[in-house]
Amino acid sequence: MKMRAYIRYSIWTLVATLWAMLCFLLPDFLDNPVSSVRAGVHIAAYVMAVGGGSFFLLYLIGLNRSVAAVMLPIYGTLGAVVAYFRVAYHATITPMVIEATLHTNAGTIAGVVDWRLWLWVAGNIAVSVGLLVWRWRLEEPARKGVQVLVVLLLWAAYYWGNGRLHQSLNQRYPYHVVRSTVEYLQQRHIESKERLVWPTAEVSQPDSLTIVFVLGEALRADHLSLNGYERQTCPRLSQRDNILSMPHVYTPYGYTSASVPYLMTPTDSLHPERSSQYHSFVRVLQDYGYYTAWISNQDMGKTYVAFIHEADTIVFPNAGKSVFVFEPWYDEELIAPMTAIMQQQSSPRQLYVLHAIGSHWYYNNHVPKAYQQFQPLTTNRVIRSNSDEEIRNSYDNTVLYADAFMDSIIGLLEGQCAAVIYLSDHGEALGENNVYMHGNSEPATLNTACVLWYSERYKALFPDVVATLEAGKEDTCRTDFLFPTILRMAGIKMQDHDEAAY
């Protein structure tokens, strides 16, 4: 390729990339909190960095006119649809969205489509046609094979060279479409894997019992006023009877993908392999006649998707949300589906797993204004761009809101034979040793919040269980206590592990 022809083709690719950045990538950043010019410059640089991933793709698409004629309109149409739903519904592509789409009737899908989507798609198709006309008039590149090889190598280096950029690319168009599809297919494969059921024996079960397990997110034990924290972060639970807080519960894993299978299966520190070999307590309770429901404000993680699909009913109120969507979504949205199911179900024994978004960063997104009492708040999506005081305030507001969330659940159940168990998957670092968030081994990340409540009717039927829980509330234990404990609270005894033969 002559130098002038090469420059012209590079200009074409840059213009196509600018189109992709403005129309398909920028919508992902419109809800990012920006508190200063510096933060705005940072986000602009972020958009440009992500746009680099589109540059290599578009360069390869455009090398061959015939390939471009097919792929560019597809790229533009799909990008327009994704961007529209990101702006109009604050939803991004996730495995849950793919599953919901595949299991939703055409009428429901038609209900979220209007003329603005068609106009936006038509506009982007027109841009792609204009780019194709321009490309058709350019001189054909020479040495296409060499160019393809060089661009692929540069693309691979760009994609894999930086961990943070790699993660961000996987959350942006078009990479997140591929990643979410692959993850969805992987999850379906994992679901099909045979698992074992741990042997159990019925001790005593009431005619009716409702158990709610709240799987918390990033809530550390030492920020609960129930455990002596100087701020009043649990004003409602502290006024409740039959509240039991366990301040010395630890997880061996500071991240969700490993911590959730550990606490939901008969796994322990000596037998970590059981997390991938056995069903969770959802299946065990189901075998004892419990109607089970999983209601989640999080994604379908590959390591625990099998447990989700053990449930009779699965609800994702915010299926299109991810931690890269800086839009509010609250755990109170889990309560309405649970209430509706409770009213519809005639089964006397019920288990609800509520997977909360809880205290996940960006903290302010998960706390309604009414509970943002500790001020000032964080104002920047980059955590280190906020002061430690702002981070602590925003985090403590999530604890205050978790208190209200738990109290609302208890309010629904207090007249029944019922129990609620809140256990967070892990804690959160708030600047200790200059470490933030989770995925690390800071003590605050591994010391997870655990709170239990039981009704008076439950206490009357299971006095021995309540006495055991009360006697051990100050004990130091790992989160693997949950599996046998939740079974025992349901009147089921977990047999000794040596007897596990199926």
Short mmCIF file of C-alpha atoms in Angstrom, two decimals:
data_model
loop_
_atom_site.label_atom_id
_atom_site.label_comp_id
_atom_site.label_asym_id
_atom_site.label_seq_id
_atom_site.Cartn_x
_atom_site.Cartn_y
_atom_site.Cartn_z
CA MET A 1 0.00 0.00 0.00
CA LYS A 2 1.35 3.40 -0.93
CA MET A 3 1.90 5.73 2.01
CA ARG A 4 -0.84 8.11 0.88
CA ALA A 5 -3.33 5.26 0.48
CA TYR A 6 -2.34 3.91 3.88
CA ILE A 7 -2.90 7.33 5.48
CA ARG A 8 -6.31 7.64 3.83
CA TYR A 9 -7.35 4.22 5.08
CA SER A 10 -6.11 5.05 8.59
CA ILE A 11 -8.18 8.25 8.52
CA TRP A 12 -11.23 6.20 7.48
CA THR A 13 -10.65 3.84 10.42
CA LEU A 14 -10.24 6.75 12.84
CA VAL A 15 -13.51 8.31 11.67
CA ALA A 16 -15.30 4.96 12.02
CA THR A 17 -13.82 4.63 15.51
CA LEU A 18 -15.00 8.12 16.44
CA TRP A 19 -18.50 7.10 15.32
CA ALA A 20 -18.32 4.02 17.53
CA MET A 21 -17.02 6.03 20.50
CA LEU A 22 -19.70 8.72 20.28
CA CYS A 23 -22.69 6.48 19.48
CA PHE A 24 -21.93 3.15 21.17
CA LEU A 25 -19.35 3.74 23.92
CA LEU A 26 -20.11 7.19 25.29
CA PRO A 27 -23.62 6.15 26.47
CA ASP A 28 -21.91 3.83 28.96
CA PHE A 29 -20.29 6.82 30.65
CA LEU A 30 -23.15 9.33 30.73
CA ASP A 31 -24.18 8.25 34.24
CA ASN A 32 -20.64 8.33 35.69
CA PRO A 33 -20.34 10.70 38.67
CA VAL A 34 -18.15 13.68 37.67
CA SER A 35 -17.26 16.24 40.33
CA SER A 36 -14.46 18.21 38.67
CA VAL A 37 -12.74 19.04 35.40
CA ARG A 38 -10.05 16.55 36.34
CA ALA A 39 -12.66 13.79 36.73
CA GLY A 40 -14.16 14.76 33.37
CA VAL A 41 -10.75 14.54 31.70
CA HIS A 42 -10.23 11.16 33.34
CA ILE A 43 -13.51 9.82 31.92
CA ALA A 44 -12.73 11.27 28.48
CA ALA A 45 -9.39 9.45 28.55
CA TYR A 46 -11.22 6.31 29.66
CA VAL A 47 -13.59 6.53 26.68
CA MET A 48 -10.65 7.00 24.32
CA ALA A 49 -8.83 4.02 25.83
CA VAL A 50 -11.88 1.82 25.39
CA GLY A 51 -12.28 3.22 21.88
CA GLY A 52 -8.87 1.80 21.04
CA GLY A 53 -10.41 -1.64 21.26
CA SER A 54 -12.89 -0.64 18.56
CA PHE A 55 -10.15 0.80 16.35
CA PHE A 56 -8.46 -2.56 15.81
CA LEU A 57 -11.76 -4.29 15.10
CA LEU A 58 -12.88 -1.69 12.60
CA TYR A 59 -9.46 -1.69 10.94
CA LEU A 60 -9.78 -5.42 10.28
CA ILE A 61 -13.40 -5.13 9.13
CA GLY A 62 -12.53 -2.45 6.61
CA LEU A 63 -9.53 -4.14 5.02
CA ASN A 64 -11.81 -6.13 2.73
CA ARG A 65 -14.66 -4.28 1.02
CA SER A 66 -16.94 -7.32 0.90
CA VAL A 67 -16.40 -8.07 4.59
CA ALA A 68 -17.04 -4.42 5.43
CA ALA A 69 -20.25 -4.41 3.37
CA VAL A 70 -21.61 -7.24 5.53
CA MET A 71 -20.11 -6.51 8.94
CA LEU A 72 -20.28 -2.72 9.25
CA PRO A 73 -24.12 -2.46 9.07
CA ILE A 74 -24.39 -5.35 11.57
CA TYR A 75 -21.90 -3.61 13.86
CA GLY A 76 -23.84 -0.35 13.60
CA THR A 77 -27.28 -1.89 14.07
CA LEU A 78 -26.34 -3.97 17.10
CA GLY A 79 -24.40 -1.08 18.61
CA ALA A 80 -27.38 1.23 18.16
CA VAL A 81 -29.72 -1.21 19.91
CA VAL A 82 -27.32 -1.73 22.82
CA ALA A 83 -26.73 2.03 23.20
CA TYR A 84 -30.45 2.79 23.07
CA PHE A 85 -31.30 0.40 25.92
CA ARG A 86 -28.32 1.68 27.89
CA VAL A 87 -29.65 5.24 27.74
CA ALA A 88 -33.41 4.61 27.77
CA TYR A 89 -33.52 1.79 30.34
CA HIS A 90 -30.10 2.08 32.02
CA ALA A 91 -29.51 -1.55 31.08
CA THR A 92 -26.44 -3.23 29.67
CA ILE A 93 -25.77 -6.67 28.19
CA THR A 94 -25.41 -9.33 30.90
CA PRO A 95 -25.99 -13.09 30.98
CA MET A 96 -29.26 -12.42 32.85
CA VAL A 97 -30.45 -10.14 30.05
CA ILE A 98 -29.68 -12.85 27.51
CA GLU A 99 -31.56 -15.44 29.56
CA ALA A 100 -34.51 -13.10 30.11
CA THR A 101 -34.67 -12.27 26.40
CA LEU A 102 -34.66 -15.93 25.42
CA HIS A 103 -37.48 -16.67 27.87
CA THR A 104 -39.63 -13.59 27.21
CA ASN A 105 -42.54 -13.60 24.79
CA ALA A 106 -42.58 -11.35 21.75
CA GLY A 107 -45.34 -9.14 23.16
CA THR A 108 -43.28 -8.20 26.19
CA ILE A 109 -40.26 -7.39 24.04
CA ALA A 110 -42.41 -5.27 21.73
CA GLY A 111 -43.53 -3.28 24.76
CA VAL A 112 -40.05 -1.78 25.23
CA VAL A 113 -39.56 -0.87 21.57
CA ASP A 114 -40.75 2.45 20.17
CA TRP A 115 -40.11 4.85 17.27
CA ARG A 116 -37.02 6.35 18.94
CA LEU A 117 -35.23 3.03 18.75
CA TRP A 118 -36.10 2.63 15.07
CA LEU A 119 -34.98 6.19 14.36
CA TRP A 120 -31.69 5.67 16.20
CA VAL A 121 -31.03 2.38 14.39
CA ALA A 122 -31.88 3.92 11.01
CA GLY A 123 -29.53 6.82 11.68
CA ASN A 124 -26.64 4.53 12.50
CA ILE A 125 -27.33 2.32 9.49
CA ALA A 126 -27.15 5.47 7.39
CA VAL A 127 -23.77 6.32 8.94
CA SER A 128 -22.49 2.80 8.23
CA VAL A 129 -23.65 3.07 4.60
CA GLY A 130 -21.87 6.42 4.29
CA LEU A 131 -18.69 4.86 5.66
CA LEU A 132 -19.03 1.99 3.19
CA VAL A 133 -19.38 4.37 0.24
CA TRP A 134 -16.29 6.19 1.42
CA ARG A 135 -14.41 2.91 1.90
CA TRP A 136 -15.43 1.69 -1.56
CA ARG A 137 -13.80 4.73 -3.13
CA LEU A 138 -10.50 4.17 -1.34
CA GLU A 139 -7.65 2.30 -2.97
CA GLU A 140 -7.50 -1.38 -2.00
CA PRO A 141 -4.83 -2.01 0.63
CA ALA A 142 -1.73 -3.97 -0.36
CA ARG A 143 -0.26 -6.86 1.63
CA LYS A 144 -3.50 -7.55 3.45
CA GLY A 145 -2.16 -10.73 5.03
CA VAL A 146 0.72 -8.87 6.65
CA GLN A 147 -1.60 -6.14 7.87
CA VAL A 148 -4.04 -8.63 9.34
CA LEU A 149 -1.23 -10.37 11.23
CA VAL A 150 0.25 -7.12 12.55
CA VAL A 151 -3.12 -5.71 13.60
CA LEU A 152 -4.10 -8.96 15.31
CA LEU A 153 -0.86 -8.94 17.30
CA LEU A 154 -1.35 -5.29 18.28
CA TRP A 155 -4.99 -5.99 19.13
CA ALA A 156 -4.02 -8.91 21.37
CA ALA A 157 -1.38 -6.83 23.13
CA TYR A 158 -3.87 -4.01 23.66
CA TYR A 159 -6.58 -6.35 24.90
CA TRP A 160 -4.44 -8.42 27.25
CA GLY A 161 -1.68 -5.97 28.14
CA ASN A 162 -3.40 -4.15 31.00
CA GLY A 163 -5.68 -5.88 33.48
CA ARG A 164 -7.91 -2.90 34.21
CA LEU A 165 -8.28 -2.04 30.52
CA HIS A 166 -9.00 -5.70 29.74
CA GLN A 167 -11.77 -5.77 32.34
CA SER A 168 -13.24 -2.52 31.08
CA LEU A 169 -13.20 -3.64 27.44
CA ASN A 170 -15.11 -6.75 28.45
CA GLN A 171 -17.86 -4.50 29.82
CA ARG A 172 -18.15 -2.33 26.68
CA TYR A 173 -19.50 -2.75 23.16
CA PRO A 174 -18.89 -4.98 21.28
CA TYR A 175 -16.78 -7.04 23.68
CA HIS A 176 -19.49 -7.33 26.33
CA VAL A 177 -21.88 -8.88 23.79
CA VAL A 178 -19.38 -11.66 23.11
CA ARG A 179 -18.31 -12.00 26.74
CA SER A 180 -21.87 -12.18 28.08
CA THR A 181 -22.89 -14.70 25.43
CA VAL A 182 -19.90 -16.91 26.18
CA GLU A 183 -20.54 -16.60 29.92
CA TYR A 184 -24.20 -17.46 29.44
CA LEU A 185 -23.28 -20.61 27.48
CA GLN A 186 -20.68 -21.53 30.11
CA GLN A 187 -23.29 -21.14 32.83
CA ARG A 188 -25.67 -23.43 30.98
CA HIS A 189 -22.88 -26.02 30.78
CA ILE A 190 -22.09 -25.66 34.47
CA GLU A 191 -25.77 -26.10 35.35
CA SER A 192 -25.83 -29.45 33.55
CA LYS A 193 -23.00 -30.84 35.68
CA GLU A 194 -24.06 -33.59 38.06
CA ARG A 195 -23.78 -32.73 41.75
CA LEU A 196 -24.21 -34.74 44.93
CA VAL A 197 -26.75 -34.22 47.69
CA TRP A 198 -25.36 -34.28 51.21
CA PRO A 199 -27.04 -36.89 53.43
CA THR A 200 -29.39 -35.42 56.01
CA ALA A 201 -31.94 -36.58 58.53
CA GLU A 202 -35.14 -34.90 59.67
CA VAL A 203 -35.13 -33.98 63.33
CA SER A 204 -38.35 -32.04 63.71
CA GLN A 205 -40.20 -29.78 61.33
CA PRO A 206 -43.15 -27.50 61.98
CA ASP A 207 -46.28 -27.50 59.87
CA SER A 208 -45.21 -24.14 58.46
CA LEU A 209 -41.89 -22.29 58.35
CA THR A 210 -40.49 -19.45 56.26
CA ILE A 211 -36.73 -18.99 56.10
CA VAL A 212 -35.17 -15.99 54.39
CA PHE A 213 -31.47 -16.04 53.67
CA VAL A 214 -30.10 -12.64 52.71
CA LEU A 215 -26.80 -13.06 50.89
CA GLY A 216 -25.18 -9.72 51.58
CA GLU A 217 -22.49 -7.95 49.62
CA ALA A 218 -19.29 -6.41 51.03
CA LEU A 219 -20.74 -5.65 54.49
CA ARG A 220 -18.03 -5.78 57.15
CA ALA A 221 -18.85 -6.74 60.71
CA ASP A 222 -17.12 -3.88 62.50
CA HIS A 223 -19.30 -1.18 60.89
CA LEU A 224 -22.47 -2.51 62.51
CA SER A 225 -23.49 -0.61 65.63
CA LEU A 226 -24.90 -3.95 66.82
CA ASN A 227 -21.25 -4.96 67.15
CA GLY A 228 -20.10 -1.81 68.95
CA TYR A 229 -19.39 0.54 66.03
CA GLU A 230 -19.43 4.14 67.27
CA ARG A 231 -21.88 5.32 64.61
CA GLN A 232 -25.52 4.32 64.85
CA THR A 233 -25.74 2.28 61.66
CA CYS A 234 -28.37 -0.19 62.91
CA PRO A 235 -31.08 1.97 64.51
CA ARG A 236 -33.96 -0.30 63.50
CA LEU A 237 -32.49 -3.72 64.20
CA SER A 238 -31.24 -2.50 67.58
CA GLN A 239 -34.89 -1.89 68.56
CA ARG A 240 -35.97 -5.39 67.50
CA ASP A 241 -36.35 -8.36 69.80
CA ASN A 242 -34.75 -11.69 68.90
CA ILE A 243 -31.86 -10.10 66.97
CA LEU A 244 -28.58 -11.97 67.15
CA SER A 245 -25.40 -10.49 65.65
CA MET A 246 -22.25 -12.56 65.24
CA PRO A 247 -19.22 -10.21 65.09
CA HIS A 248 -16.54 -12.87 64.63
CA VAL A 249 -17.49 -14.61 61.39
CA TYR A 250 -14.72 -14.88 58.79
CA THR A 251 -14.56 -15.93 55.17
CA PRO A 252 -11.40 -17.40 53.66
CA TYR A 253 -12.16 -15.57 50.41
CA GLY A 254 -12.45 -11.83 49.89
CA TYR A 255 -14.36 -12.09 46.62
CA THR A 256 -17.83 -13.29 45.66
CA SER A 257 -17.04 -16.03 43.15
CA ALA A 258 -15.23 -18.13 45.77
CA SER A 259 -17.01 -17.06 48.95
CA VAL A 260 -20.58 -17.85 47.84
CA PRO A 261 -20.02 -21.54 46.93
CA TYR A 262 -18.06 -21.91 50.18
CA LEU A 263 -20.94 -20.77 52.38
CA MET A 264 -23.79 -22.41 50.45
CA THR A 265 -22.43 -25.96 50.25
CA PRO A 266 -21.08 -28.52 52.76
CA THR A 267 -17.60 -27.14 52.10
CA ASP A 268 -15.01 -26.45 54.76
CA SER A 269 -11.36 -25.46 54.91
CA LEU A 270 -10.27 -29.10 54.69
CA HIS A 271 -12.54 -29.94 51.76
CA PRO A 272 -12.68 -26.92 49.39
CA GLU A 273 -13.48 -29.21 46.45
CA ARG A 274 -16.99 -29.79 47.79
CA SER A 275 -18.11 -26.38 46.54
CA SER A 276 -18.12 -27.77 43.00
CA GLN A 277 -19.27 -31.28 43.91
CA TYR A 278 -22.40 -30.78 46.03
CA HIS A 279 -25.75 -29.09 45.77
CA SER A 280 -26.44 -26.10 48.00
CA PHE A 281 -28.85 -26.01 50.91
CA VAL A 282 -31.48 -24.73 48.43
CA ARG A 283 -31.72 -28.21 46.94
CA VAL A 284 -31.63 -29.90 50.35
CA LEU A 285 -34.55 -27.86 51.66
CA GLN A 286 -36.38 -28.41 48.40
CA ASP A 287 -36.07 -32.15 48.93
CA TYR A 288 -37.78 -31.68 52.30
CA GLY A 289 -40.79 -30.03 50.71
CA TYR A 290 -39.77 -26.38 50.79
CA TYR A 291 -40.85 -24.06 48.02
CA THR A 292 -37.69 -22.18 47.06
CA ALA A 293 -37.09 -18.82 45.38
CA TRP A 294 -33.91 -16.97 44.42
CA ILE A 295 -34.41 -13.20 44.04
CA SER A 296 -31.25 -11.39 43.05
CA ASN A 297 -29.87 -7.91 42.61
CA GLN A 298 -26.63 -9.37 41.26
CA ASP A 299 -25.50 -11.43 38.31
CA MET A 300 -25.47 -15.18 37.75
CA GLY A 301 -21.87 -15.89 38.72
CA LYS A 302 -20.44 -18.98 37.07
CA THR A 303 -19.40 -20.47 40.40
CA TYR A 304 -22.89 -20.35 41.89
CA VAL A 305 -25.25 -20.32 38.89
CA ALA A 306 -26.10 -23.97 39.59
CA PHE A 307 -27.44 -23.00 43.03
CA ILE A 308 -29.63 -20.30 41.49
CA HIS A 309 -31.23 -22.82 39.16
CA GLU A 310 -31.93 -25.19 42.03
CA ALA A 311 -34.70 -22.79 43.06
CA ASP A 312 -38.31 -23.19 41.95
CA THR A 313 -38.57 -19.50 41.06
CA ILE A 314 -35.85 -17.11 39.92
CA VAL A 315 -36.31 -13.34 39.76
CA PHE A 316 -33.80 -10.67 38.66
CA PRO A 317 -35.44 -7.26 39.22
CA ASN A 318 -32.40 -5.49 37.76
CA ALA A 319 -31.14 -7.97 35.18
CA GLY A 320 -29.64 -5.24 32.99
CA LYS A 321 -27.55 -3.68 35.74
CA SER A 322 -23.86 -4.33 36.37
CA VAL A 323 -21.21 -2.70 38.54
CA PHE A 324 -20.24 -0.69 35.44
CA VAL A 325 -23.70 0.90 35.31
CA PHE A 326 -23.61 3.99 37.51
CA GLU A 327 -27.35 4.21 37.98
CA PRO A 328 -29.24 3.72 41.25
CA TRP A 329 -30.68 0.33 42.07
CA TYR A 330 -31.75 -0.66 45.54
CA ASP A 331 -32.19 -3.85 47.53
CA GLU A 332 -35.72 -2.88 48.53
CA GLU A 333 -36.66 -3.92 44.98
CA LEU A 334 -36.18 -7.53 46.12
CA ILE A 335 -39.00 -7.28 48.65
CA ALA A 336 -41.91 -6.80 46.22
CA PRO A 337 -41.20 -10.04 44.28
CA MET A 338 -40.78 -11.94 47.55
CA THR A 339 -44.07 -10.55 48.88
CA ALA A 340 -45.88 -11.46 45.66
CA ILE A 341 -44.55 -15.02 45.76
CA MET A 342 -45.49 -15.40 49.43
CA GLN A 343 -49.06 -14.34 48.65
CA GLN A 344 -49.35 -16.71 45.70
CA GLN A 345 -47.76 -19.77 47.27
CA SER A 346 -49.75 -22.28 49.29
CA SER A 347 -46.70 -24.29 50.37
CA PRO A 348 -46.39 -24.19 54.18
CA ARG A 349 -42.59 -24.33 54.02
CA GLN A 350 -40.72 -21.72 52.05
CA LEU A 351 -37.13 -20.62 51.52
CA TYR A 352 -36.18 -17.29 49.98
CA VAL A 353 -32.64 -16.41 48.99
CA LEU A 354 -32.26 -12.66 48.50
CA HIS A 355 -28.94 -11.80 46.86
CA ALA A 356 -28.33 -8.15 47.70
CA ILE A 357 -26.17 -5.58 45.89
CA GLY A 358 -25.59 -4.21 49.39
CA SER A 359 -22.35 -2.35 49.96
CA HIS A 360 -20.81 -2.82 46.54
CA TRP A 361 -18.98 0.12 45.04
CA TYR A 362 -20.23 2.69 43.84
CA TYR A 363 -21.81 2.95 47.30
CA ASN A 364 -24.10 5.93 46.63
CA ASN A 365 -25.85 4.05 43.81
CA HIS A 366 -27.27 1.54 46.26
CA VAL A 367 -28.61 3.90 48.91
CA PRO A 368 -31.79 6.00 48.53
CA LYS A 369 -31.44 9.67 49.39
CA ALA A 370 -33.35 9.22 52.64
CA TYR A 371 -30.56 7.02 53.99
CA GLN A 372 -27.60 9.13 52.87
CA GLN A 373 -27.29 10.61 56.34
CA PHE A 374 -23.52 10.58 56.74
CA GLN A 375 -22.01 13.47 54.80
CA PRO A 376 -20.04 14.43 52.73
CA LEU A 377 -20.38 11.67 50.13
CA THR A 378 -18.07 10.39 47.43
CA THR A 379 -18.38 12.26 44.13
CA ASN A 380 -16.02 10.34 41.85
CA ARG A 381 -16.19 6.85 40.38
CA VAL A 382 -12.42 6.45 40.90
CA ILE A 383 -12.29 5.52 44.57
CA ARG A 384 -8.88 7.03 45.29
CA SER A 385 -10.08 10.38 43.99
CA ASN A 386 -12.33 10.65 47.06
CA SER A 387 -11.25 11.39 50.61
CA ASP A 388 -11.27 8.62 53.22
CA GLU A 389 -13.96 10.55 55.09
CA GLU A 390 -16.20 10.59 52.00
CA ILE A 391 -15.60 6.88 51.41
CA ARG A 392 -16.40 6.00 54.99
CA ASN A 393 -19.55 8.13 54.98
CA SER A 394 -20.86 6.65 51.74
CA TYR A 395 -20.06 3.14 52.94
CA ASP A 396 -21.74 3.64 56.32
CA ASN A 397 -24.86 4.82 54.51
CA THR A 398 -25.01 1.38 52.85
CA VAL A 399 -24.93 -0.19 56.32
CA LEU A 400 -27.72 2.13 57.47
CA TYR A 401 -29.77 1.11 54.44
CA ALA A 402 -29.04 -2.59 55.00
CA ASP A 403 -30.46 -2.14 58.50
CA ALA A 404 -33.69 -0.74 57.02
CA PHE A 405 -33.78 -3.48 54.37
CA MET A 406 -33.48 -6.21 56.99
CA ASP A 407 -36.06 -4.53 59.20
CA SER A 408 -38.55 -4.47 56.29
CA ILE A 409 -38.10 -8.20 55.73
CA ILE A 410 -38.60 -8.93 59.41
CA GLY A 411 -41.74 -6.77 59.39
CA LEU A 412 -43.27 -9.07 56.78
CA LEU A 413 -42.56 -12.19 58.83
CA GLU A 414 -42.87 -11.30 62.51
CA GLY A 415 -46.33 -12.84 62.90
CA GLN A 416 -45.30 -16.12 61.29
CA CYS A 417 -43.07 -19.04 62.19
CA ALA A 418 -40.02 -17.58 60.49
CA ALA A 419 -36.31 -16.88 60.65
CA VAL A 420 -34.03 -14.51 58.74
CA ILE A 421 -30.30 -15.08 58.29
CA TYR A 422 -28.14 -12.29 56.88
CA LEU A 423 -24.60 -13.23 55.92
CA SER A 424 -22.41 -11.12 53.68
CA ASP A 425 -20.16 -12.88 51.20
CA HIS A 426 -17.16 -10.84 52.42
CA GLY A 427 -16.31 -7.47 53.93
CA GLU A 428 -14.75 -4.34 52.44
CA ALA A 429 -11.48 -2.45 52.87
CA LEU A 430 -11.91 1.30 53.33
CA GLY A 431 -8.34 2.52 53.07
CA GLU A 432 -6.67 0.38 55.74
CA ASN A 433 -3.04 -0.04 54.70
CA ASN A 434 -3.97 2.05 51.64
CA VAL A 435 -6.20 -0.79 50.37
CA TYR A 436 -9.75 -0.29 49.15
CA MET A 437 -12.79 -2.41 48.27
CA HIS A 438 -12.48 -6.22 48.24
CA GLY A 439 -10.70 -9.01 46.42
CA ASN A 440 -7.83 -8.72 48.89
CA SER A 441 -6.83 -10.27 52.21
CA GLU A 442 -7.29 -7.28 54.50
CA PRO A 443 -8.80 -8.29 57.88
CA ALA A 444 -11.79 -6.02 57.23
CA THR A 445 -12.42 -7.80 53.93
CA LEU A 446 -12.49 -11.22 55.56
CA ASN A 447 -14.53 -10.31 58.67
CA THR A 448 -18.06 -10.45 57.31
CA ALA A 449 -21.32 -9.25 58.85
CA CYS A 450 -23.77 -11.86 60.12
CA VAL A 451 -27.14 -11.10 61.71
CA LEU A 452 -29.97 -13.49 62.57
CA TRP A 453 -33.58 -12.96 63.60
CA TYR A 454 -36.25 -15.41 64.69
CA SER A 455 -39.94 -14.91 65.42
CA GLU A 456 -41.61 -15.73 68.72
CA ARG A 457 -43.42 -18.64 67.09
CA TYR A 458 -40.10 -19.97 65.82
CA LYS A 459 -38.55 -19.62 69.27
CA ALA A 460 -41.41 -21.57 70.83
CA LEU A 461 -41.03 -24.44 68.34
CA PHE A 462 -37.22 -24.56 68.28
CA PRO A 463 -36.02 -23.50 71.74
CA ASP A 464 -32.95 -25.73 71.52
CA VAL A 465 -31.86 -24.21 68.18
CA VAL A 466 -32.32 -20.68 69.54
CA ALA A 467 -30.39 -21.55 72.71
CA THR A 468 -27.50 -22.95 70.66
CA LEU A 469 -27.39 -19.86 68.45
CA GLU A 470 -27.48 -17.50 71.42
CA ALA A 471 -24.76 -19.42 73.24
CA GLY A 472 -22.45 -19.32 70.22
CA LYS A 473 -22.98 -15.78 68.98
CA GLU A 474 -19.58 -14.60 70.24
CA ASP A 475 -17.73 -17.62 68.86
CA THR A 476 -15.17 -17.20 66.13
CA CYS A 477 -16.13 -19.22 63.08
CA ARG A 478 -15.92 -19.37 59.31
CA THR A 479 -18.78 -18.81 56.91
CA ASP A 480 -18.96 -22.56 56.30
CA PHE A 481 -21.08 -22.67 59.48
CA LEU A 482 -24.02 -21.55 57.35
CA PHE A 483 -24.80 -24.82 55.57
CA PRO A 484 -25.35 -26.99 58.68
CA THR A 485 -26.85 -24.06 60.60
CA ILE A 486 -29.54 -23.18 58.08
CA LEU A 487 -30.47 -26.86 57.80
CA ARG A 488 -30.65 -27.19 61.58
CA MET A 489 -32.82 -24.07 61.75
CA ALA A 490 -35.15 -25.82 59.32
CA GLY A 491 -35.37 -28.89 61.52
CA ILE A 492 -32.92 -30.93 59.45
CA LYS A 493 -29.69 -32.49 60.68
CA MET A 494 -26.63 -32.72 58.49
CA GLN A 495 -25.14 -36.21 58.80
CA ASP A 496 -21.46 -36.71 59.47
CA HIS A 497 -19.29 -36.20 56.40
CA ASP A 498 -17.99 -39.76 56.59
CA GLU A 499 -21.50 -40.97 55.80
CA ALA A 500 -21.74 -38.88 52.62
CA ALA A 501 -21.94 -41.50 49.91
CA TYR A 502 -24.15 -39.93 47.26
#
